[in-house]
Amino acid sequence: MKILHTSDWHVGKVLKGQSRAEEHKQVLAQVIEIARQERPDLVVVAGDLYDTGSPTPEATRLVTRALTALRRTGADVVAIGGNHDNGPALDALRPWAEAAGIVLRGSVRDTNPADLVVDGTTAGGERWQLAALPFLSHRYAVRAVEMYELTAAEATQTYADHLGRVLARLTEGFDEPDRVHLVTAHLTVVGASTGGGERDAHTVMGYAVPATVFPGTAHYVALGHLHRAQRVDGPCPVRYSGSPIAIDFGEQENVCSVTLVEVTARTAAQVREVPISAAVPLRTVRGTLAQLAELEPPEGWLRVFVREQPRAGLREEVQELLPRALEIRIDPELVPAPGSGARAAQRAGRSPQQLFADYLAGRGHDDDGVRELFDELFEEVDR
């Protein structure tokens, strides 16, 4: 059978005030075109369909139309909820999804675990079974009484243990020899590399689980959550497809792609990446105003590190030179580190009023009225 594995669409993403709706339309159109050309038997979307738990109507239309178009290629389609998605809201769409022939699992329900196990047969007669585990929050996976009674280290281990037990239950039938056994989940695996734009709170070690939570009898594990496409060492083939669009400037070096997998019940998975190039690239440029003026602006949305001292109007000057600049910052190399010797020397022996005046001047906001107000407030609290 052939599987198209994708994840982390983050539809509805706004980058520094710039909507990326048109980019997402082009990106998902390319994913759909790949499905039409490759004719996979199964499409797996491993979470984070949306960038926010409260997607706009436009974002909802785009996701539902993309899922429908993928189903119309003839493939079975299974999509799970990620940490950015509103799981119960996705589950509310299940009647629509079932009518469209799409399997949608937004959250773990307090019902039969079989609800998270999907069975199918390809047109060529290959039987398959997929354990589909949506994102589980730490609070949901580890009961409150355990969180209060356990140490941080014990709670972390308990989260991993919970995930391992859930997956063990979902994959109980993976010992059948004449069937392809698959897992999809939205989580962080120890040893995997982040892409640069993930939500930190859900990638720290408290949320990381060892690859040993996956059974050695699985033919392929399709993961979502980390935005960089990569293979993870484990007891079976474990892989993140990565995001098909760079979510933030921290991901500008990532190669956006979807993953295609060919596998049978008796043969190992063969994996290849298919690049996705439809999104506007993200670039970072550095320089003084004079250097930026001579720069041939690269294609894409820009992050600019300016090698100038802060002053009023600097942002506007950069914006005029580089209209596609979404983020403009003073180059970190020009800013002394907190507590550095240079900064400590600058502060030594100076009054709070003098330091505040320097602060205002350094940011182009030198104003007699503001300094006088600060002096009054400081005298009042220092009495």
Tab-separated table of C-alpha atoms in Angstrom, residues 17-374:
chain	number	residue	atom	x	y	z
A	17	GLY	CA	0.505	40.621	11.201
A	18	GLN	CA	0.718	39.103	7.699
A	19	SER	CA	-2.068	36.673	6.784
A	20	ARG	CA	-0.835	33.544	5.057
A	21	ALA	CA	-4.227	32.399	3.796
A	22	GLU	CA	-3.268	32.626	0.119
A	23	GLU	CA	-0.050	30.727	0.779
A	24	HIS	CA	-1.967	27.990	2.546
A	25	LYS	CA	-4.324	27.675	-0.424
A	26	GLN	CA	-1.353	27.173	-2.732
A	27	VAL	CA	0.415	24.785	-0.356
A	28	LEU	CA	-2.629	22.571	0.162
A	29	ALA	CA	-3.367	22.660	-3.562
A	30	GLN	CA	0.134	21.269	-4.126
A	31	VAL	CA	-0.420	18.553	-1.504
A	32	ILE	CA	-3.672	17.602	-3.257
A	33	GLU	CA	-1.930	17.543	-6.643
A	34	ILE	CA	0.741	15.210	-5.254
A	35	ALA	CA	-2.041	12.922	-4.016
A	36	ARG	CA	-3.636	12.953	-7.472
A	37	GLN	CA	-0.354	12.036	-9.117
A	38	GLU	CA	0.837	9.467	-6.569
A	39	ARG	CA	-2.561	7.852	-5.928
A	40	PRO	CA	-1.962	6.851	-2.287
A	41	ASP	CA	-4.274	4.342	-0.672
A	42	LEU	CA	-4.254	6.306	2.589
A	43	VAL	CA	-3.647	9.944	3.539
A	44	VAL	CA	-2.699	10.597	7.173
A	45	VAL	CA	-2.853	14.154	8.566
A	46	ALA	CA	-1.071	13.921	11.929
A	47	GLY	CA	-2.520	16.946	13.734
A	48	ASP	CA	-2.402	20.744	13.890
A	49	LEU	CA	-4.714	21.284	10.972
A	50	TYR	CA	-5.269	24.785	12.368
A	51	ASP	CA	-2.978	27.324	13.986
A	52	THR	CA	-5.496	28.199	16.680
A	53	GLY	CA	-8.262	26.497	18.621
A	54	SER	CA	-10.698	29.149	17.332
A	55	PRO	CA	-10.217	29.069	13.556
A	56	THR	CA	-11.922	31.599	11.324
A	57	PRO	CA	-14.675	30.493	8.926
A	58	GLU	CA	-12.183	30.967	6.083
A	59	ALA	CA	-9.684	28.629	7.748
A	60	THR	CA	-12.393	26.050	8.430
A	61	ARG	CA	-13.505	26.152	4.796
A	62	LEU	CA	-9.948	25.681	3.585
A	63	VAL	CA	-9.284	22.670	5.828
A	64	THR	CA	-12.594	20.923	5.113
A	65	ARG	CA	-12.237	21.490	1.378
A	66	ALA	CA	-8.662	20.181	1.419
A	67	LEU	CA	-9.691	17.036	3.288
A	68	THR	CA	-12.587	16.528	0.877
A	69	ALA	CA	-10.314	16.980	-2.147
A	70	LEU	CA	-7.843	14.453	-0.729
A	71	ARG	CA	-10.698	11.973	-0.246
A	72	ARG	CA	-11.810	12.505	-3.841
A	73	THR	CA	-8.452	11.267	-5.087
A	74	GLY	CA	-9.670	7.824	-4.019
A	75	ALA	CA	-7.569	7.629	-0.862
A	76	ASP	CA	-8.858	6.889	2.595
A	77	VAL	CA	-8.235	9.961	4.755
A	78	VAL	CA	-7.528	9.967	8.500
A	79	ALA	CA	-6.886	13.231	10.386
A	80	ILE	CA	-6.213	13.695	14.111
A	81	GLY	CA	-6.195	16.722	16.401
A	82	GLY	CA	-2.957	18.403	17.472
A	83	ASN	CA	-2.061	20.694	20.345
A	84	HIS	CA	-3.061	23.789	18.335
A	85	ASP	CA	-6.435	22.294	17.423
A	86	ASN	CA	-9.593	22.376	19.499
A	87	GLY	CA	-10.148	18.643	19.841
A	88	PRO	CA	-13.834	18.729	20.873
A	89	ALA	CA	-14.543	21.212	18.043
A	90	LEU	CA	-12.970	18.804	15.559
A	91	ASP	CA	-15.049	15.988	17.013
A	92	ALA	CA	-18.147	18.114	16.424
A	93	LEU	CA	-17.307	17.883	12.705
A	94	ARG	CA	-17.317	14.086	12.751
A	95	PRO	CA	-20.847	13.730	11.302
A	96	TRP	CA	-19.733	15.835	8.315
A	97	ALA	CA	-16.479	13.868	8.046
A	98	GLU	CA	-18.217	10.505	8.157
A	99	ALA	CA	-20.658	11.603	5.450
A	100	ALA	CA	-17.655	12.616	3.329
A	101	GLY	CA	-15.866	9.315	3.981
A	102	ILE	CA	-13.200	10.951	6.156
A	103	VAL	CA	-12.045	9.671	9.555
A	104	LEU	CA	-11.600	12.584	11.965
A	105	ARG	CA	-10.439	12.091	15.540
A	106	GLY	CA	-10.066	15.361	17.448
A	107	SER	CA	-9.601	14.107	20.993
A	108	VAL	CA	-9.527	11.021	23.177
A	109	ARG	CA	-13.047	10.299	24.338
A	110	ASP	CA	-14.065	8.409	27.445
A	111	THR	CA	-15.458	5.613	25.314
A	112	ASN	CA	-14.280	2.359	23.780
A	113	PRO	CA	-10.603	2.572	22.729
A	114	ALA	CA	-11.647	0.956	19.461
A	115	ASP	CA	-12.902	4.419	18.458
A	116	LEU	CA	-9.239	5.315	17.856
A	117	VAL	CA	-8.489	2.241	15.732
A	118	VAL	CA	-9.241	2.428	12.012
A	119	ASP	CA	-9.342	-0.587	9.698
A	120	GLY	CA	-9.245	-0.642	5.922
A	121	THR	CA	-8.372	-2.550	2.782
A	122	THR	CA	-6.683	-1.109	-0.286
A	123	ALA	CA	-8.006	-1.535	-3.804
A	124	GLY	CA	-5.271	-4.122	-4.276
A	125	GLY	CA	-6.475	-6.155	-1.309
A	126	GLU	CA	-3.853	-5.144	1.278
A	127	ARG	CA	-5.440	-4.997	4.730
A	128	TRP	CA	-4.319	-2.297	7.143
A	129	GLN	CA	-5.032	-1.081	10.665
A	130	LEU	CA	-4.206	2.375	12.022
A	131	ALA	CA	-4.051	3.419	15.677
A	132	ALA	CA	-4.913	7.146	15.658
A	133	LEU	CA	-3.954	9.036	18.827
A	134	PRO	CA	-4.773	12.787	18.974
A	135	PHE	CA	-2.733	15.115	21.159
A	136	LEU	CA	-3.031	14.403	24.868
A	137	SER	CA	-2.264	17.262	27.224
A	138	HIS	CA	-0.212	16.627	30.341
A	139	ARG	CA	-3.172	17.634	32.508
A	140	TYR	CA	-5.478	15.188	30.743
A	141	ALA	CA	-3.012	12.299	30.623
A	142	VAL	CA	-1.891	12.563	34.219
A	143	ARG	CA	-4.714	12.809	36.691
A	144	ALA	CA	-4.769	15.828	38.991
A	145	VAL	CA	-4.178	13.807	42.151
A	146	GLU	CA	-0.984	12.381	40.642
A	147	MET	CA	0.189	15.830	39.561
A	148	TYR	CA	-0.136	17.104	43.133
A	149	GLU	CA	1.456	14.081	44.768
A	150	LEU	CA	4.326	13.312	42.368
A	151	THR	CA	7.620	15.107	41.921
A	152	ALA	CA	8.272	16.818	38.595
A	153	ALA	CA	10.481	13.917	37.471
A	154	GLU	CA	7.860	11.352	38.512
A	155	ALA	CA	5.115	13.289	36.749
A	156	THR	CA	7.176	13.404	33.565
A	157	GLN	CA	7.745	9.671	33.701
A	158	THR	CA	4.068	9.146	34.455
A	159	TYR	CA	3.083	11.067	31.316
A	160	ALA	CA	5.345	8.867	29.206
A	161	ASP	CA	3.992	5.785	30.954
A	162	HIS	CA	0.410	6.881	30.282
A	163	LEU	CA	1.146	7.391	26.591
A	164	GLY	CA	2.837	4.017	26.457
A	165	ARG	CA	-0.151	2.302	28.052
A	166	VAL	CA	-2.621	4.029	25.742
A	167	LEU	CA	-0.631	3.058	22.658
A	168	ALA	CA	-0.208	-0.492	23.933
A	169	ARG	CA	-3.974	-0.773	24.238
A	170	LEU	CA	-4.587	0.697	20.792
A	171	THR	CA	-2.050	-1.615	19.141
A	172	GLU	CA	-3.081	-4.879	20.822
A	173	GLY	CA	-4.004	-6.372	17.444
A	174	PHE	CA	-0.671	-5.583	15.793
A	175	ASP	CA	0.481	-9.206	16.000
A	176	GLU	CA	-1.603	-10.302	13.004
A	177	PRO	CA	0.925	-11.203	10.268
A	178	ASP	CA	-1.112	-10.495	7.117
A	179	ARG	CA	-1.955	-6.845	7.786
A	180	VAL	CA	-0.085	-3.531	7.622
A	181	HIS	CA	0.063	-2.010	11.114
A	182	LEU	CA	0.244	1.783	11.366
A	183	VAL	CA	0.268	4.412	14.133
A	184	THR	CA	-0.340	8.139	13.918
A	185	ALA	CA	0.075	10.481	16.871
A	186	HIS	CA	0.777	14.123	17.696
A	187	LEU	CA	3.571	14.281	20.268
A	188	THR	CA	7.261	14.905	20.954
A	189	VAL	CA	9.711	12.011	20.838
A	190	VAL	CA	12.971	12.159	22.781
A	191	GLY	CA	15.900	12.806	20.468
A	192	ALA	CA	13.926	14.467	17.675
A	193	SER	CA	14.853	17.961	16.463
A	194	THR	CA	12.389	20.827	16.724
A	195	GLY	CA	11.690	22.864	13.633
A	196	GLY	CA	11.823	26.305	15.249
A	197	GLY	CA	8.185	27.355	15.373
A	198	GLU	CA	6.533	24.831	17.677
A	199	ARG	CA	4.770	25.831	20.865
A	200	ASP	CA	7.487	25.580	23.510
A	201	ALA	CA	5.154	24.512	26.287
A	202	HIS	CA	4.345	21.308	24.412
A	203	THR	CA	7.883	20.412	23.302
A	204	VAL	CA	9.718	20.626	26.637
A	205	MET	CA	10.879	17.431	28.272
A	206	GLY	CA	7.688	17.087	30.291
A	207	TYR	CA	5.951	16.304	27.011
A	208	ALA	CA	8.691	14.199	25.419
A	209	VAL	CA	8.244	10.420	25.316
A	210	PRO	CA	10.756	7.741	24.311
A	211	ALA	CA	10.349	6.050	20.937
A	212	THR	CA	9.932	2.779	22.822
A	213	VAL	CA	6.255	3.680	23.393
A	214	PHE	CA	5.685	2.449	19.819
A	215	PRO	CA	5.440	-1.296	19.227
A	216	GLY	CA	8.108	-3.073	17.228
A	217	THR	CA	5.314	-4.716	15.227
A	218	ALA	CA	4.275	-1.389	13.638
A	219	HIS	CA	5.218	-1.054	9.976
A	220	TYR	CA	5.229	2.771	10.126
A	221	VAL	CA	4.563	5.518	12.699
A	222	ALA	CA	3.320	8.822	11.200
A	223	LEU	CA	3.960	11.645	13.647
A	224	GLY	CA	3.007	15.296	13.821
A	225	HIS	CA	3.998	18.189	16.094
A	226	LEU	CA	7.654	18.843	15.190
A	227	HIS	CA	7.914	20.928	12.042
A	228	ARG	CA	11.145	19.510	10.621
A	229	ALA	CA	10.833	16.397	8.451
A	230	GLN	CA	12.952	13.667	10.042
A	231	ARG	CA	13.340	10.041	10.917
A	232	VAL	CA	13.504	9.092	14.599
A	233	ASP	CA	15.353	6.030	15.870
A	234	GLY	CA	12.934	3.537	17.351
A	235	PRO	CA	11.806	-0.089	17.431
A	236	CYS	CA	9.991	0.471	14.108
A	237	PRO	CA	10.044	3.115	11.349
A	238	VAL	CA	9.130	6.394	13.111
A	239	ARG	CA	8.935	9.650	11.187
A	240	TYR	CA	7.793	13.272	11.347
A	241	SER	CA	6.563	14.564	7.993
A	242	GLY	CA	7.234	18.142	9.064
A	243	SER	CA	5.095	21.106	8.096
A	244	PRO	CA	4.450	21.805	4.389
A	245	ILE	CA	4.914	25.530	5.105
A	246	ALA	CA	7.533	27.318	7.215
A	247	ILE	CA	5.533	28.548	10.202
A	248	ASP	CA	7.996	31.127	11.532
A	249	PHE	CA	11.431	32.567	10.769
A	250	GLY	CA	13.018	29.929	12.976
A	251	GLU	CA	12.026	27.419	10.288
A	252	GLN	CA	13.445	29.218	7.282
A	253	GLU	CA	16.090	26.532	6.690
A	254	ASN	CA	13.606	23.642	6.828
A	255	VAL	CA	12.833	21.797	3.596
A	256	CYS	CA	9.032	21.700	3.498
A	257	SER	CA	7.635	18.414	2.212
A	258	VAL	CA	5.158	15.581	2.545
A	259	THR	CA	6.217	11.984	3.089
A	260	LEU	CA	5.281	9.064	0.850
A	261	VAL	CA	5.520	5.536	2.224
A	262	GLU	CA	5.208	2.237	0.366
A	263	VAL	CA	4.832	-0.873	2.493
A	264	THR	CA	3.255	-4.320	2.584
A	265	ALA	CA	2.490	-6.672	5.439
A	266	ARG	CA	5.613	-8.657	4.542
A	267	THR	CA	8.063	-5.924	3.486
A	268	ALA	CA	9.675	-2.949	5.209
A	269	ALA	CA	8.463	0.591	4.630
A	270	GLN	CA	10.148	2.510	1.809
A	271	VAL	CA	10.080	6.255	2.524
A	272	ARG	CA	10.648	9.286	0.304
A	273	GLU	CA	10.042	13.004	0.675
A	274	VAL	CA	8.240	15.128	-1.908
A	275	PRO	CA	9.106	18.853	-1.559
A	276	ILE	CA	6.406	21.496	-1.198
A	277	SER	CA	7.504	24.784	-2.776
A	278	ALA	CA	4.291	26.799	-3.024
A	279	ALA	CA	4.740	28.962	0.078
A	280	VAL	CA	6.547	32.298	0.091
A	281	PRO	CA	10.047	31.647	1.530
A	282	LEU	CA	11.193	33.247	4.785
A	283	ARG	CA	14.559	35.032	4.780
A	284	THR	CA	16.777	36.845	7.288
A	285	VAL	CA	19.016	39.771	6.260
A	286	ARG	CA	21.474	41.856	8.274
A	287	GLY	CA	23.215	45.155	7.771
A	288	THR	CA	23.454	48.860	8.369
A	289	LEU	CA	20.978	51.140	6.633
A	290	ALA	CA	23.610	51.832	3.967
A	291	GLN	CA	24.148	48.103	3.417
A	292	LEU	CA	20.417	47.396	3.323
A	293	ALA	CA	19.967	50.188	0.757
A	294	GLU	CA	22.409	48.436	-1.576
A	295	LEU	CA	20.916	45.009	-0.997
A	296	GLU	CA	19.063	43.237	-3.773
A	297	PRO	CA	15.950	42.271	-1.781
A	298	PRO	CA	15.644	38.468	-1.677
A	299	GLU	CA	12.377	36.818	-2.580
A	300	GLY	CA	10.075	36.181	0.347
A	301	TRP	CA	9.016	37.592	3.710
A	302	LEU	CA	11.923	39.154	5.537
A	303	ARG	CA	13.288	39.352	9.053
A	304	VAL	CA	15.760	42.238	9.280
A	305	PHE	CA	18.484	42.614	11.888
A	306	VAL	CA	19.587	46.246	11.691
A	307	ARG	CA	23.164	47.103	12.625
A	308	GLU	CA	22.260	50.593	13.914
A	309	GLN	CA	21.730	52.102	17.338
A	310	PRO	CA	18.022	52.389	18.263
A	311	ARG	CA	16.364	55.661	17.342
A	312	ALA	CA	12.968	57.044	16.462
A	313	GLY	CA	11.952	56.361	12.877
A	314	LEU	CA	14.461	53.558	12.275
A	315	ARG	CA	11.759	50.972	11.647
A	316	GLU	CA	10.076	53.189	9.084
A	317	GLU	CA	13.379	53.761	7.256
A	318	VAL	CA	13.975	50.013	7.024
A	319	GLN	CA	10.393	49.396	5.925
A	320	GLU	CA	10.820	51.918	3.125
A	321	LEU	CA	13.942	50.121	1.896
A	322	LEU	CA	12.479	46.616	2.312
A	323	PRO	CA	8.666	46.678	2.015
A	324	ARG	CA	8.414	42.899	2.582
A	325	ALA	CA	10.079	43.114	5.994
A	326	LEU	CA	7.700	41.642	8.568
A	327	GLU	CA	10.065	41.699	11.540
A	328	ILE	CA	12.638	44.448	12.170
A	329	ARG	CA	14.988	44.224	15.137
A	330	ILE	CA	18.254	45.671	16.291
A	331	ASP	CA	20.970	43.123	15.560
A	332	PRO	CA	21.448	41.098	18.788
A	333	GLU	CA	25.214	41.410	18.332
A	334	LEU	CA	24.911	45.148	19.019
A	335	VAL	CA	22.967	44.692	22.255
A	336	PRO	CA	25.131	43.999	25.344
A	337	ALA	CA	24.073	40.893	27.193
A	338	PRO	CA	22.247	41.512	30.489
A	339	GLY	CA	24.753	41.792	33.305
A	340	SER	CA	27.688	42.078	30.893
A	341	GLY	CA	30.802	43.947	31.993
A	342	ALA	CA	30.153	46.717	29.468
A	343	ARG	CA	26.648	47.353	30.744
A	344	ALA	CA	27.710	47.150	34.377
A	345	ALA	CA	30.463	49.684	33.735
A	346	GLN	CA	27.994	52.014	32.034
A	347	ARG	CA	25.703	51.885	35.061
A	348	ALA	CA	28.322	52.221	37.759
A	349	GLY	CA	27.902	55.328	39.908
A	350	ARG	CA	24.941	56.689	37.946
A	351	SER	CA	21.627	57.710	39.467
A	352	PRO	CA	18.308	56.127	38.457
A	353	GLN	CA	17.318	59.449	36.853
A	354	GLN	CA	20.443	59.438	34.687
A	355	LEU	CA	19.960	55.823	33.707
A	356	PHE	CA	16.334	56.456	32.743
A	357	ALA	CA	17.332	59.496	30.690
A	358	ASP	CA	19.899	57.372	28.827
A	359	TYR	CA	17.276	54.693	28.286
A	360	LEU	CA	14.913	57.192	26.665
A	361	ALA	CA	17.644	58.696	24.528
A	362	GLY	CA	18.830	55.300	23.343
A	363	ARG	CA	15.362	54.505	22.047
A	364	GLY	CA	14.726	57.828	20.449
A	365	HIS	CA	12.151	58.943	23.022
A	366	ASP	CA	14.070	61.673	24.809
A	367	ASP	CA	11.341	63.869	26.272
A	368	ASP	CA	11.700	66.440	29.059
A	369	GLY	CA	8.146	65.857	30.257
A	370	VAL	CA	8.623	62.106	30.630
A	371	ARG	CA	11.900	62.564	32.487
A	372	GLU	CA	10.326	65.105	34.846
A	373	LEU	CA	7.435	62.726	35.566
A	374	PHE	CA	9.903	59.921	36.309
